[in-house]
């Protein structure tokens, strides 16, 4: 009987609670524990473990790889917060805000190295292949972050470029995790490729939904709405809008967040009005639906049979906040 | 017939010249090429390759591990320059100065990951062991950097603490490289341990000599003398001096570099006069001699016989700038 998503999460959290780091130097290792115990949805290790189980692999054997991807994910957050000058992470002070840039930098380095330390513990017969997947994935995440920063200073970003950026920045870590899980279970090469496509499409749907929710989310959930708009961030909505706007509208899209004569609420309202006029929310929702359906469709084609992938369907639905 | 140090260096440089990175995103990958082609003595890969050859291993097979340690070394320079706010590296603008902190940070991350990418190419039967050596070494380097930064704000650092710091910051990368070279050649476990001791002692001698040369070096070589003194850096000389000084002398040692009423030359002269009075240069030179002799003595005890280690003796002498 396959484990549910929640059971896998609990198993992973139990393993994570056993994570030990040296006591000294304190400023190198304390931020690692602070960061790793700061919550988070553990999406990547859960996906890795679910995938390995779906292909008949052992959760116990894959656990150190699951720890590796979660440590890697948290490493990216430490360094992203330096680059983005971000003071808050998961409702708490970021490592960057709490200890400063140098500590976040060096502790982050130690986390990246520690991720490989855990990776090195997996069975030696799959280690070379898993290391290659992990390393390619890690480089893609760096590429995604660089493109994201590049986009801040480029006036014209195409929708295709945007999709390529989030495929690296968001999907790569999900697809890499899923591929590692499948590889560790000895899955067929063609199934590993399908799992890659499943997680890539799902990651795109997830990121686009995140972009939409930042502007159109439910304020009742306590989430601040419009943060991306106020930062002038090039989200999917903004990129689509810029590509569909008249010269005049483009000017408004580009400059409103910098205005000092109006309130934040007014800025958000101006931009969302333009989004509505340019119909970009609907376009985004269509794209989310398309990607999500594609992701699920891939699972039906796995050689192990669709029913073995039921927990992956559950994962995908949970990720998108869908009941069915 | 074993290769000379110079032949090994040439072979390594030829392999390094073949290093390719993706063209885009440019700001992620260009700094890697800039940094890797910026010269440097290639000490760590040369030591790795010499060691593997001494134990009968193949230089060709060890080459990707040699690239990995050199890429790792350059990664540490990129990130150290951010932390130290350093604008110049090997006589050229540092990546940090040329492209800014975010680029140096993210490019550095990509370099660290790329180091593992090359490491993953070695034979799978030694990969797990080599990955563990590499990863432990990498964490030690981070620890050394953190202790070094900690020392800046601690008034009292013992000589023992200083030696432990440089063992991590400087020796670990040399000893790790040598151990990887030996391990890849299938050396006996006891020989790997001895090679570790050889490179550790040599690294300590090298770092202490570096500390001495910064204050007492030959200005004819174009090196700026007294940089450490002007920065108020806790070098071996300073740590020894602080531990031997009277309360009054300690005050002078700690505060002179911050004075604004005297010239740099006067500051250097005041501190060096104190160094001379406290006899710390002689103590440092004794320690260098002791560590260097210990390093060479270990080589005589290798199971492969001392003559097989002749190129390692040559390496040690070159490193310390000695003819015999």
Coordinates of C-alpha atoms in Angstrom, one line a residue:
Chain A
X1 CA 0.0 0.0 0.0
X2 CA 1.5 3.3 -1.1
X3 CA 2.1 6.0 1.5
X4 CA -0.1 9.1 1.2
X5 CA 1.5 12.5 0.7
X6 CA 1.0 13.3 4.4
X7 CA 2.6 10.1 5.5
X8 CA 5.6 10.8 3.3
X9 CA 5.8 14.3 4.7
X10 CA 5.8 13.1 8.2
X11 CA 8.5 10.5 7.5
X12 CA 10.6 13.2 5.9
X13 CA 10.1 15.7 8.8
X14 CA 11.2 12.9 11.2
X15 CA 14.4 12.4 9.2
X16 CA 15.0 16.1 9.0
X17 CA 14.7 16.4 12.7
X18 CA 17.7 14.1 13.0
X19 CA 19.8 16.5 11.0
X20 CA 23.0 17.4 12.9
X21 CA 25.6 20.1 12.2
X22 CA 28.8 20.9 14.1
X23 CA 28.5 23.3 17.0
X24 CA 31.3 25.5 15.8
X25 CA 31.9 27.9 14.2
X26 CA 28.5 29.0 15.4
X27 CA 27.9 31.6 12.8
X28 CA 28.5 29.1 10.0
X29 CA 26.3 26.3 11.2
X30 CA 23.6 28.0 13.4
X31 CA 21.9 29.7 10.4
X32 CA 21.6 26.3 8.7
X33 CA 19.5 24.9 11.5
X34 CA 17.6 28.1 11.7
X35 CA 16.8 28.0 8.0
X36 CA 16.0 24.2 7.8
X37 CA 13.7 24.3 10.8
X38 CA 11.9 27.4 9.5
X39 CA 9.1 25.4 8.0
X40 CA 8.3 25.3 4.3
X41 CA 6.2 22.8 2.4
X42 CA 9.0 20.3 1.7
X43 CA 7.6 20.0 -1.8
X44 CA 10.8 18.8 -3.4
X45 CA 11.8 16.0 -1.0
X46 CA 8.1 14.8 -0.8
X47 CA 8.0 14.7 -4.6
X48 CA 11.3 12.8 -4.7
X49 CA 10.1 10.2 -2.2
X50 CA 6.7 9.8 -3.7
X51 CA 8.3 9.2 -7.1
X52 CA 10.7 6.7 -5.8
X53 CA 7.9 4.8 -4.1
X54 CA 5.7 4.9 -7.2
X55 CA 8.5 3.1 -9.1
X56 CA 9.0 0.5 -6.4
X57 CA 12.0 2.1 -4.8
X58 CA 12.8 2.4 -1.1
X59 CA 12.0 5.5 0.8
X60 CA 14.7 4.7 3.3
X61 CA 17.4 4.5 0.7
X62 CA 16.2 7.7 -1.0
X63 CA 16.0 9.7 2.2
X64 CA 19.5 11.2 2.0
X65 CA 18.8 12.4 -1.5
X66 CA 15.6 13.9 -0.3
X67 CA 17.5 15.7 2.5
X68 CA 20.0 16.9 -0.2
X69 CA 17.3 18.6 -2.4
X70 CA 15.7 20.2 0.6
X71 CA 19.0 21.5 1.9
X72 CA 19.7 22.8 -1.6
X73 CA 16.4 24.5 -1.8
X74 CA 17.0 26.3 1.5
X75 CA 20.5 27.3 0.3
X76 CA 18.9 29.0 -2.7
X77 CA 16.6 31.0 -0.4
X78 CA 19.6 32.1 1.8
X79 CA 21.4 33.5 -1.3
X80 CA 18.3 34.8 -3.0
X81 CA 17.5 36.8 0.1
X82 CA 20.9 38.5 -0.2
X83 CA 20.4 39.3 -3.8
X84 CA 16.9 40.5 -3.3
X85 CA 17.7 42.4 -0.1
X86 CA 14.9 40.5 1.5
X87 CA 14.4 40.8 5.3
X88 CA 11.6 38.3 5.8
X89 CA 11.4 34.6 5.0
X90 CA 8.4 32.4 6.0
X91 CA 7.2 35.1 8.4
X92 CA 10.5 35.3 10.3
X93 CA 13.7 37.4 9.8
X94 CA 15.7 36.0 6.9
X95 CA 19.2 34.8 7.7
X96 CA 20.4 37.8 5.8
X97 CA 18.4 40.2 8.0
X98 CA 19.3 38.4 11.2
X99 CA 23.0 37.8 10.8
X100 CA 24.0 40.0 7.8
X101 CA 25.1 39.3 4.2
X102 CA 28.5 37.7 5.0
X103 CA 26.9 35.1 7.3
X104 CA 24.1 34.3 4.8
X105 CA 26.7 34.0 2.0
X106 CA 29.1 31.7 3.8
X107 CA 26.4 29.7 5.6
X108 CA 24.7 29.3 2.2
X109 CA 27.9 27.9 0.8
X110 CA 28.2 25.4 3.6
X111 CA 24.6 24.4 2.9
X112 CA 25.3 23.8 -0.8
X113 CA 28.3 21.7 0.2
X114 CA 26.2 19.8 2.8
X115 CA 23.6 19.0 0.2
X116 CA 26.3 17.1 -1.7
X117 CA 27.4 15.5 1.5
X118 CA 24.0 13.9 1.9
X119 CA 23.9 13.1 -1.8
X120 CA 27.2 11.2 -1.4
X121 CA 25.5 8.8 1.0
X122 CA 23.3 7.1 -1.6
X123 CA 24.1 3.8 -3.2
X124 CA 27.3 4.0 -5.2
X125 CA 25.7 2.3 -8.2
X126 CA 23.3 5.2 -8.8
X127 CA 25.5 8.0 -7.4
X128 CA 27.1 9.1 -10.7
X129 CA 23.7 9.4 -12.5
X130 CA 22.0 11.1 -9.6
X131 CA 25.0 13.5 -9.1
X132 CA 24.6 14.5 -12.8
X133 CA 20.9 15.1 -12.5
X134 CA 21.4 17.1 -9.2
X135 CA 24.2 19.2 -10.6
X136 CA 22.4 20.0 -13.9
X137 CA 19.3 20.9 -11.8
X138 CA 21.4 23.1 -9.5
X139 CA 23.0 25.0 -12.5
X140 CA 19.6 25.5 -14.0
X141 CA 18.3 27.1 -10.8
X142 CA 21.3 29.5 -10.9
X143 CA 20.6 30.3 -14.5
X144 CA 16.9 31.0 -13.7
X145 CA 17.9 33.3 -10.9
X146 CA 20.3 35.2 -13.2
X147 CA 17.7 35.5 -16.0
X148 CA 15.2 36.8 -13.4
X149 CA 17.7 39.4 -12.3
X150 CA 18.5 40.2 -15.9
X151 CA 14.8 40.8 -16.6
X152 CA 14.7 43.6 -14.0
X153 CA 16.8 45.8 -16.3
X154 CA 15.5 44.7 -19.7
X155 CA 12.5 46.6 -20.9
X156 CA 11.2 43.9 -23.3
X157 CA 10.9 40.3 -22.2
X158 CA 9.0 37.9 -24.4
X159 CA 6.5 35.4 -23.0
X160 CA 8.8 32.6 -24.2
X161 CA 11.8 34.0 -22.4
X162 CA 9.7 34.3 -19.3
X163 CA 8.6 30.7 -19.5
X164 CA 12.2 29.6 -20.0
X165 CA 13.2 31.5 -16.9
X166 CA 10.6 30.0 -14.6
X167 CA 11.3 26.6 -16.1
X168 CA 14.8 27.0 -14.7
X169 CA 14.0 28.9 -11.5
X170 CA 11.0 26.9 -10.4
X171 CA 10.4 23.8 -12.4
X172 CA 14.1 22.5 -12.5
X173 CA 14.2 21.8 -8.8
X174 CA 10.9 19.9 -8.9
X175 CA 11.7 18.0 -12.1
X176 CA 15.3 17.2 -10.8
X177 CA 13.8 15.9 -7.5
X178 CA 11.3 13.7 -9.4
X179 CA 14.0 12.4 -11.7
X180 CA 16.3 11.5 -8.8
X181 CA 13.5 9.6 -7.1
X182 CA 12.7 7.7 -10.3
X183 CA 16.4 7.0 -11.0
X184 CA 17.0 5.7 -7.5
X185 CA 14.2 3.3 -7.9
X186 CA 15.7 1.9 -11.1
X187 CA 13.0 3.3 -13.4
X188 CA 13.3 2.9 -17.1
X189 CA 15.0 5.8 -18.9
X190 CA 11.8 6.6 -20.8
X191 CA 9.9 6.8 -17.5
X192 CA 12.5 9.1 -16.1
X193 CA 12.0 11.4 -19.1
X194 CA 8.2 11.3 -18.6
X195 CA 8.6 12.1 -14.9
X196 CA 10.8 15.0 -15.9
X197 CA 8.0 16.3 -18.2
X198 CA 5.3 15.8 -15.5
X199 CA 7.3 17.8 -12.9
X200 CA 8.3 20.5 -15.4
X201 CA 4.7 21.2 -16.5
X202 CA 3.5 21.0 -13.0
X203 CA 6.2 23.5 -11.9
X204 CA 5.2 25.9 -14.6
X205 CA 1.5 25.7 -13.6
X206 CA 2.5 26.2 -10.0
X207 CA 4.7 29.3 -10.7
X208 CA 2.0 30.9 -13.0
X209 CA -0.6 30.3 -10.3
X210 CA 1.7 31.9 -7.8
X211 CA 2.0 35.0 -10.1
X212 CA -1.8 35.2 -10.5
X213 CA -2.4 34.8 -6.7
X214 CA 0.1 37.6 -5.9
X215 CA -2.2 40.0 -7.7
X216 CA -5.6 38.3 -7.4
X217 CA -5.3 36.1 -4.3
X218 CA -7.6 35.9 -1.3
X219 CA -6.8 38.5 1.2
X220 CA -8.7 36.4 3.8
X221 CA -5.7 34.0 3.7
X222 CA -3.6 36.7 5.3
X223 CA -1.4 37.1 2.1
X224 CA -0.5 40.6 1.1
X225 CA -1.9 41.2 -2.3
X226 CA 0.0 43.2 -5.0
X227 CA 3.5 42.8 -3.7
X228 CA 4.8 42.0 -7.2
X229 CA 3.0 45.0 -8.6
X230 CA 4.5 47.4 -6.1
X231 CA 8.0 46.0 -6.7
X232 CA 7.5 46.4 -10.5
X233 CA 8.3 42.7 -10.9
X234 CA 8.1 41.1 -14.3
X235 CA 5.6 38.4 -13.6
X236 CA 3.7 36.4 -16.2
X237 CA 0.8 38.9 -15.9
X238 CA 3.2 41.8 -16.4
X239 CA 5.1 40.2 -19.3
X240 CA 1.9 39.3 -21.1
X241 CA 0.5 42.8 -20.4
X242 CA 3.6 44.5 -21.7
X243 CA 3.5 42.4 -24.9
X244 CA -0.2 43.3 -25.5
X245 CA -0.2 46.9 -24.4
X246 CA -0.2 50.1 -26.5
X247 CA 2.8 52.4 -26.1
X248 CA 0.8 54.5 -23.8
X249 CA -0.4 51.6 -21.7
X250 CA 3.2 50.2 -21.6
X251 CA 4.4 53.5 -20.1
X252 CA 1.8 53.1 -17.3
X253 CA 2.8 49.5 -16.7
X254 CA 6.5 50.3 -16.4
X255 CA 6.3 53.5 -14.3
X256 CA 3.3 53.2 -11.9
X257 CA 5.2 51.3 -9.2
X258 CA 7.8 54.2 -9.0
X259 CA 5.2 57.0 -8.6
X260 CA 5.3 58.8 -5.3
X261 CA 2.2 60.9 -5.7
X262 CA -0.3 58.0 -5.2
X263 CA -0.9 55.3 -2.5
X264 CA 0.1 51.7 -2.9
X265 CA -3.6 50.7 -3.1
X266 CA -4.0 53.1 -6.0
X267 CA -0.9 51.7 -7.8
X268 CA -2.3 48.2 -7.5
X269 CA -5.7 49.3 -8.7
X270 CA -4.2 51.1 -11.8
X271 CA -2.2 48.0 -12.8
X272 CA -5.0 45.5 -12.2
X273 CA -7.4 47.6 -14.2
X274 CA -4.9 47.4 -17.1
X275 CA -4.5 43.7 -16.6
X276 CA -8.2 43.3 -16.8
X277 CA -8.4 45.5 -19.9
X278 CA -5.6 43.4 -21.6
X279 CA -7.3 40.2 -20.5
X280 CA -4.1 38.8 -19.0
X281 CA -5.6 37.1 -16.0
X282 CA -7.7 34.9 -18.3
X283 CA -4.7 34.1 -20.5
X284 CA -2.7 33.1 -17.4
X285 CA -5.5 30.9 -16.1
X286 CA -5.8 29.1 -19.5
X287 CA -2.1 28.5 -19.4
X288 CA -2.2 27.2 -15.9
X289 CA -5.0 24.8 -16.9
X290 CA -3.1 23.7 -20.0
X291 CA 0.1 23.0 -18.1
X292 CA -1.7 21.2 -15.2
X293 CA -3.6 19.0 -17.6
X294 CA -0.4 18.2 -19.6
X295 CA 1.3 17.2 -16.3
X296 CA -1.4 14.8 -15.3
X297 CA -1.7 13.4 -18.8
X298 CA 2.0 12.3 -18.8
X299 CA 1.4 10.2 -15.7
X300 CA -1.1 8.1 -17.6
X301 CA 1.6 7.0 -20.0
X302 CA 4.1 5.7 -17.5
X303 CA 5.1 2.1 -18.0
X304 CA 4.2 1.2 -14.4
X305 CA 0.5 2.1 -15.1
X306 CA -1.5 5.1 -14.1
X307 CA -2.7 3.7 -10.8
X308 CA 0.8 3.4 -9.4
X309 CA 1.1 7.2 -10.0
X310 CA -2.1 8.0 -7.9
X311 CA 0.0 9.6 -5.2
X312 CA 1.7 11.8 -7.8
X313 CA -1.7 13.0 -8.9
X314 CA -2.5 13.7 -5.3
X315 CA 0.7 15.7 -5.0
X316 CA -0.1 17.7 -8.1
X317 CA -3.6 18.5 -6.9
X318 CA -2.3 19.5 -3.4
X319 CA 0.3 21.7 -4.9
X320 CA -2.3 23.6 -7.0
X321 CA -4.8 23.7 -4.1
X322 CA -7.3 21.6 -5.9
X323 CA -9.7 19.0 -4.6
X324 CA -10.1 17.2 -7.8
Chain B
X1 CA 59.8 8.4 -15.6
X2 CA 57.7 10.8 -13.4
X3 CA 56.7 14.1 -14.8
X4 CA 58.3 17.2 -13.3
X5 CA 56.2 19.9 -11.6
X6 CA 56.4 22.0 -14.7
X7 CA 55.3 19.3 -17.0
X8 CA 52.3 18.6 -14.8
X9 CA 51.4 22.3 -14.7
X10 CA 51.5 22.5 -18.5
X11 CA 49.3 19.4 -18.8
X12 CA 46.9 20.9 -16.4
X13 CA 46.8 24.3 -18.1
X14 CA 46.1 22.5 -21.4
X15 CA 43.2 20.7 -19.9
X16 CA 42.0 24.0 -18.3
X17 CA 42.1 25.7 -21.6
X18 CA 39.5 23.2 -22.9
X19 CA 37.1 24.3 -20.1
X20 CA 33.8 25.3 -21.7
X21 CA 30.7 27.0 -20.1
X22 CA 27.4 27.8 -21.7
X23 CA 27.2 31.2 -23.4
X24 CA 24.1 32.3 -21.6
X25 CA 23.2 33.8 -19.2
X26 CA 26.3 35.8 -19.8
X27 CA 26.5 37.3 -16.3
X28 CA 26.4 33.9 -14.7
X29 CA 29.1 32.2 -16.9
X30 CA 31.4 34.9 -18.1
X31 CA 32.8 35.6 -14.6
X32 CA 33.7 31.9 -14.4
X33 CA 36.0 32.1 -17.4
X34 CA 37.3 35.5 -16.3
X35 CA 38.2 34.0 -12.9
X36 CA 39.6 30.7 -14.1
X37 CA 41.8 32.3 -16.8
X38 CA 43.1 34.9 -14.4
X39 CA 46.3 33.0 -13.6
X40 CA 47.2 31.7 -10.2
X41 CA 49.8 29.1 -9.4
X42 CA 47.4 26.1 -9.8
X43 CA 49.0 24.6 -6.6
X44 CA 46.1 22.4 -5.7
X45 CA 45.5 20.6 -9.0
X46 CA 49.3 20.2 -9.5
X47 CA 49.6 18.7 -6.1
X48 CA 46.7 16.4 -6.8
X49 CA 48.2 15.2 -10.1
X50 CA 51.7 14.8 -8.7
X51 CA 50.3 12.7 -5.8
X52 CA 48.3 10.5 -8.0
X53 CA 51.3 9.9 -10.2
X54 CA 53.6 9.2 -7.3
X55 CA 51.2 6.4 -6.3
X56 CA 51.1 5.0 -9.8
X57 CA 47.8 6.5 -10.8
X58 CA 46.8 8.0 -14.1
X59 CA 47.0 11.7 -14.7
X60 CA 44.4 11.5 -17.3
X61 CA 41.9 9.8 -15.0
X62 CA 42.6 12.3 -12.2
X63 CA 42.3 15.4 -14.5
X64 CA 38.6 16.1 -13.9
X65 CA 39.2 15.9 -10.1
X66 CA 42.1 18.3 -10.6
X67 CA 39.8 20.7 -12.5
X68 CA 37.3 20.3 -9.6
X69 CA 39.7 21.5 -6.9
X70 CA 40.9 24.4 -9.0
X71 CA 37.3 25.5 -9.8
X72 CA 36.5 25.1 -6.1
X73 CA 39.6 27.2 -5.2
X74 CA 38.5 30.0 -7.5
X75 CA 35.0 29.8 -6.2
X76 CA 36.3 30.6 -2.7
X77 CA 38.2 33.6 -4.1
X78 CA 35.0 35.0 -5.7
X79 CA 33.0 34.7 -2.4
X80 CA 35.9 35.8 -0.2
X81 CA 36.3 39.0 -2.3
X82 CA 32.6 39.8 -1.5
X83 CA 33.1 39.2 2.2
X84 CA 36.4 41.1 2.3
X85 CA 35.1 43.9 0.0
X86 CA 38.2 43.3 -2.1
X87 CA 38.5 45.1 -5.5
X88 CA 41.7 43.5 -6.8
X89 CA 42.6 39.9 -7.4
X90 CA 45.8 38.8 -9.1
X91 CA 46.4 42.3 -10.2
X92 CA 43.1 42.6 -12.0
X93 CA 39.6 43.9 -10.9
X94 CA 37.9 41.2 -8.8
X95 CA 34.7 39.8 -10.2
X96 CA 33.1 41.6 -7.2
X97 CA 34.5 44.9 -8.3
X98 CA 33.9 44.3 -12.0
X99 CA 30.3 43.0 -12.0
X100 CA 29.1 43.6 -8.4
X101 CA 28.2 41.5 -5.4
X102 CA 25.2 39.7 -6.8
X103 CA 27.1 38.5 -9.9
X104 CA 30.0 37.4 -7.8
X105 CA 27.7 35.6 -5.4
X106 CA 25.6 33.7 -8.1
X107 CA 28.6 33.0 -10.4
X108 CA 30.4 31.7 -7.4
X109 CA 27.5 29.4 -6.6
X110 CA 27.6 28.1 -10.2
X111 CA 31.4 27.5 -9.9
X112 CA 30.9 25.5 -6.7
X113 CA 28.3 23.4 -8.5
X114 CA 30.5 23.1 -11.5
X115 CA 33.3 21.8 -9.3
X116 CA 31.0 18.9 -8.4
X117 CA 30.1 18.5 -12.0
X118 CA 33.7 17.7 -12.9
X119 CA 34.1 15.6 -9.8
X120 CA 31.2 13.4 -10.9
X121 CA 33.2 12.4 -14.0
X122 CA 35.7 10.3 -12.1
X123 CA 35.5 6.6 -12.0
X124 CA 32.5 5.5 -10.1
X125 CA 34.4 3.0 -8.0
X126 CA 36.3 5.8 -6.2
X127 CA 33.6 8.5 -6.5
X128 CA 31.9 8.0 -3.1
X129 CA 35.3 8.2 -1.2
X130 CA 36.5 11.1 -3.3
X131 CA 33.2 13.0 -2.8
X132 CA 33.5 12.6 0.9
X133 CA 37.1 13.9 1.0
X134 CA 36.1 16.8 -1.3
X135 CA 33.1 17.7 0.7
X136 CA 34.8 17.5 4.1
X137 CA 37.6 19.7 2.6
X138 CA 35.1 22.2 1.3
X139 CA 33.3 22.5 4.6
X140 CA 36.7 23.0 6.4
X141 CA 37.5 25.8 4.1
X142 CA 34.2 27.5 5.0
X143 CA 34.9 26.9 8.6
X144 CA 38.4 28.5 8.2
X145 CA 36.9 31.6 6.5
X146 CA 34.3 31.9 9.3
X147 CA 36.9 31.7 12.1
X148 CA 39.0 34.2 10.2
X149 CA 36.1 36.6 10.2
X150 CA 35.3 35.8 13.8
X151 CA 38.9 36.7 14.8
X152 CA 38.5 40.2 13.4
X153 CA 36.1 41.0 16.2
X154 CA 37.7 38.9 19.0
X155 CA 40.4 40.8 21.0
X156 CA 42.2 37.7 22.2
X157 CA 43.1 34.9 19.8
X158 CA 45.4 32.1 21.0
X159 CA 48.2 30.8 18.8
X160 CA 46.5 27.4 18.9
X161 CA 43.3 28.9 17.6
X162 CA 45.1 30.7 14.9
X163 CA 46.8 27.5 13.8
X164 CA 43.5 25.7 13.7
X165 CA 42.0 28.4 11.6
X166 CA 44.8 28.4 8.9
X167 CA 44.8 24.6 9.0
X168 CA 41.2 24.9 7.7
X169 CA 41.5 28.0 5.5
X170 CA 44.8 27.1 3.8
X171 CA 45.9 23.6 4.5
X172 CA 42.6 21.8 4.0
X173 CA 42.5 22.5 0.3
X174 CA 46.0 21.3 -0.2
X175 CA 45.6 18.2 2.0
X176 CA 42.2 17.4 0.4
X177 CA 43.8 17.7 -3.1
X178 CA 46.7 15.4 -2.1
X179 CA 44.3 12.8 -0.5
X180 CA 42.1 12.8 -3.6
X181 CA 45.2 12.2 -5.8
X182 CA 46.3 9.3 -3.6
X183 CA 42.8 7.8 -3.3
X184 CA 42.3 7.9 -7.1
X185 CA 45.6 6.0 -7.5
X186 CA 44.4 3.3 -5.1
X187 CA 46.9 4.2 -2.4
X188 CA 46.9 2.3 0.9
X189 CA 44.7 3.9 3.6
X190 CA 47.9 4.5 5.8
X191 CA 49.6 6.3 2.8
X192 CA 46.5 8.5 2.3
X193 CA 46.7 9.5 6.0
X194 CA 50.4 10.3 5.6
X195 CA 49.8 12.3 2.5
X196 CA 47.2 14.2 4.5
X197 CA 49.8 15.0 7.2
X198 CA 52.4 16.0 4.5
X199 CA 50.1 18.5 2.9
X200 CA 48.7 19.8 6.2
X201 CA 52.1 20.6 7.6
X202 CA 53.2 22.1 4.2
X203 CA 50.1 24.3 4.1
X204 CA 50.8 25.6 7.6
X205 CA 54.4 26.4 6.6
X206 CA 53.2 28.1 3.5
X207 CA 50.6 30.2 5.3
X208 CA 53.0 31.3 8.0
X209 CA 55.6 32.2 5.4
X210 CA 52.9 34.2 3.6
X211 CA 52.2 36.1 6.9
X212 CA 55.9 36.8 7.4
X213 CA 56.4 38.0 3.8
X214 CA 53.5 40.4 4.0
X215 CA 55.5 42.3 6.7
X216 CA 59.1 41.4 5.8
X217 CA 59.0 40.5 2.1
X218 CA 61.2 41.8 -0.6
X219 CA 59.8 45.1 -2.0
X220 CA 61.9 44.5 -5.0
X221 CA 59.4 41.7 -6.0
X222 CA 56.8 44.4 -6.5
X223 CA 54.8 43.2 -3.5
X224 CA 53.3 45.8 -1.3
X225 CA 54.7 45.4 2.2
X226 CA 52.7 45.8 5.3
X227 CA 49.2 45.3 3.9
X228 CA 48.2 43.1 6.8
X229 CA 49.5 45.6 9.3
X230 CA 47.5 48.5 7.7
X231 CA 44.3 46.3 7.8
X232 CA 44.9 45.4 11.4
X233 CA 44.7 41.8 10.4
X234 CA 45.3 39.0 12.9
X235 CA 48.2 37.2 11.3
X236 CA 50.5 34.8 13.0
X237 CA 52.9 37.6 13.8
X238 CA 50.1 39.7 15.3
X239 CA 48.6 36.9 17.2
X240 CA 52.0 35.9 18.7
X241 CA 52.8 39.5 19.4
X242 CA 49.5 40.1 21.2
X243 CA 50.1 37.0 23.3
X244 CA 53.6 38.2 24.3
X245 CA 52.9 41.9 24.7
X246 CA 52.4 44.0 27.8
X247 CA 49.1 45.7 28.3
X248 CA 50.6 48.9 26.9
X249 CA 52.2 47.2 23.9
X250 CA 48.9 45.4 23.2
X251 CA 47.1 48.7 23.0
X252 CA 49.6 49.9 20.4
X253 CA 49.3 46.7 18.4
X254 CA 45.5 46.9 18.4
X255 CA 45.0 50.6 17.6
X256 CA 47.9 51.8 15.4
X257 CA 46.3 50.8 12.1
X258 CA 43.3 53.0 12.9
X259 CA 45.3 56.1 13.7
X260 CA 44.7 59.1 11.4
X261 CA 47.5 61.3 12.6
X262 CA 50.4 59.3 11.1
X263 CA 51.3 58.0 7.6
X264 CA 51.0 54.3 6.5
X265 CA 54.8 54.0 6.5
X266 CA 54.9 55.2 10.1
X267 CA 52.2 52.7 11.2
X268 CA 54.1 49.9 9.6
X269 CA 57.3 51.0 11.2
X270 CA 55.7 51.2 14.7
X271 CA 54.3 47.7 14.4
X272 CA 57.4 46.1 13.0
X273 CA 59.5 47.7 15.8
X274 CA 57.2 46.0 18.3
X275 CA 57.4 42.7 16.3
X276 CA 61.1 42.9 16.6
X277 CA 61.1 43.7 20.3
X278 CA 58.8 40.8 20.9
X279 CA 60.9 38.5 18.7
X280 CA 57.9 37.2 16.8
X281 CA 59.6 37.1 13.4
X282 CA 62.1 34.6 14.7
X283 CA 59.4 32.5 16.3
X284 CA 57.5 32.4 13.1
X285 CA 60.6 31.4 11.1
X286 CA 61.3 28.6 13.6
X287 CA 57.7 27.4 13.2
X288 CA 57.9 27.5 9.4
X289 CA 61.1 25.5 9.5
X290 CA 59.6 22.9 11.9
X291 CA 56.4 22.5 9.8
X292 CA 58.4 22.2 6.5
X293 CA 60.8 19.6 7.9
X294 CA 57.8 17.6 9.3
X295 CA 56.2 17.7 5.9
X296 CA 59.3 16.3 4.2
X297 CA 59.9 13.8 6.9
X298 CA 56.4 12.2 6.4
X299 CA 57.3 11.5 2.7
X300 CA 60.2 9.3 3.7
X301 CA 57.8 7.0 5.5
X302 CA 55.5 6.3 2.6
X303 CA 55.1 2.6 1.7
X304 CA 56.0 3.4 -1.9
X305 CA 59.5 4.5 -0.9
X306 CA 60.9 8.0 -0.6
X307 CA 62.3 8.2 -4.2
X308 CA 58.8 7.9 -5.7
X309 CA 57.9 11.0 -3.7
X310 CA 60.8 13.1 -5.2
X311 CA 58.3 15.2 -7.2
X312 CA 56.4 16.0 -4.0
X313 CA 59.6 17.2 -2.4
X314 CA 60.1 19.4 -5.4
X315 CA 56.6 20.7 -5.1
X316 CA 57.2 21.5 -1.4
X317 CA 60.4 23.3 -2.2
X318 CA 58.9 25.3 -5.0
X319 CA 56.0 26.3 -2.8
X320 CA 58.3 27.7 -0.2
X321 CA 60.6 29.3 -2.8
X322 CA 63.5 27.1 -1.8
X323 CA 66.3 25.7 -3.9
X324 CA 67.2 22.8 -1.6

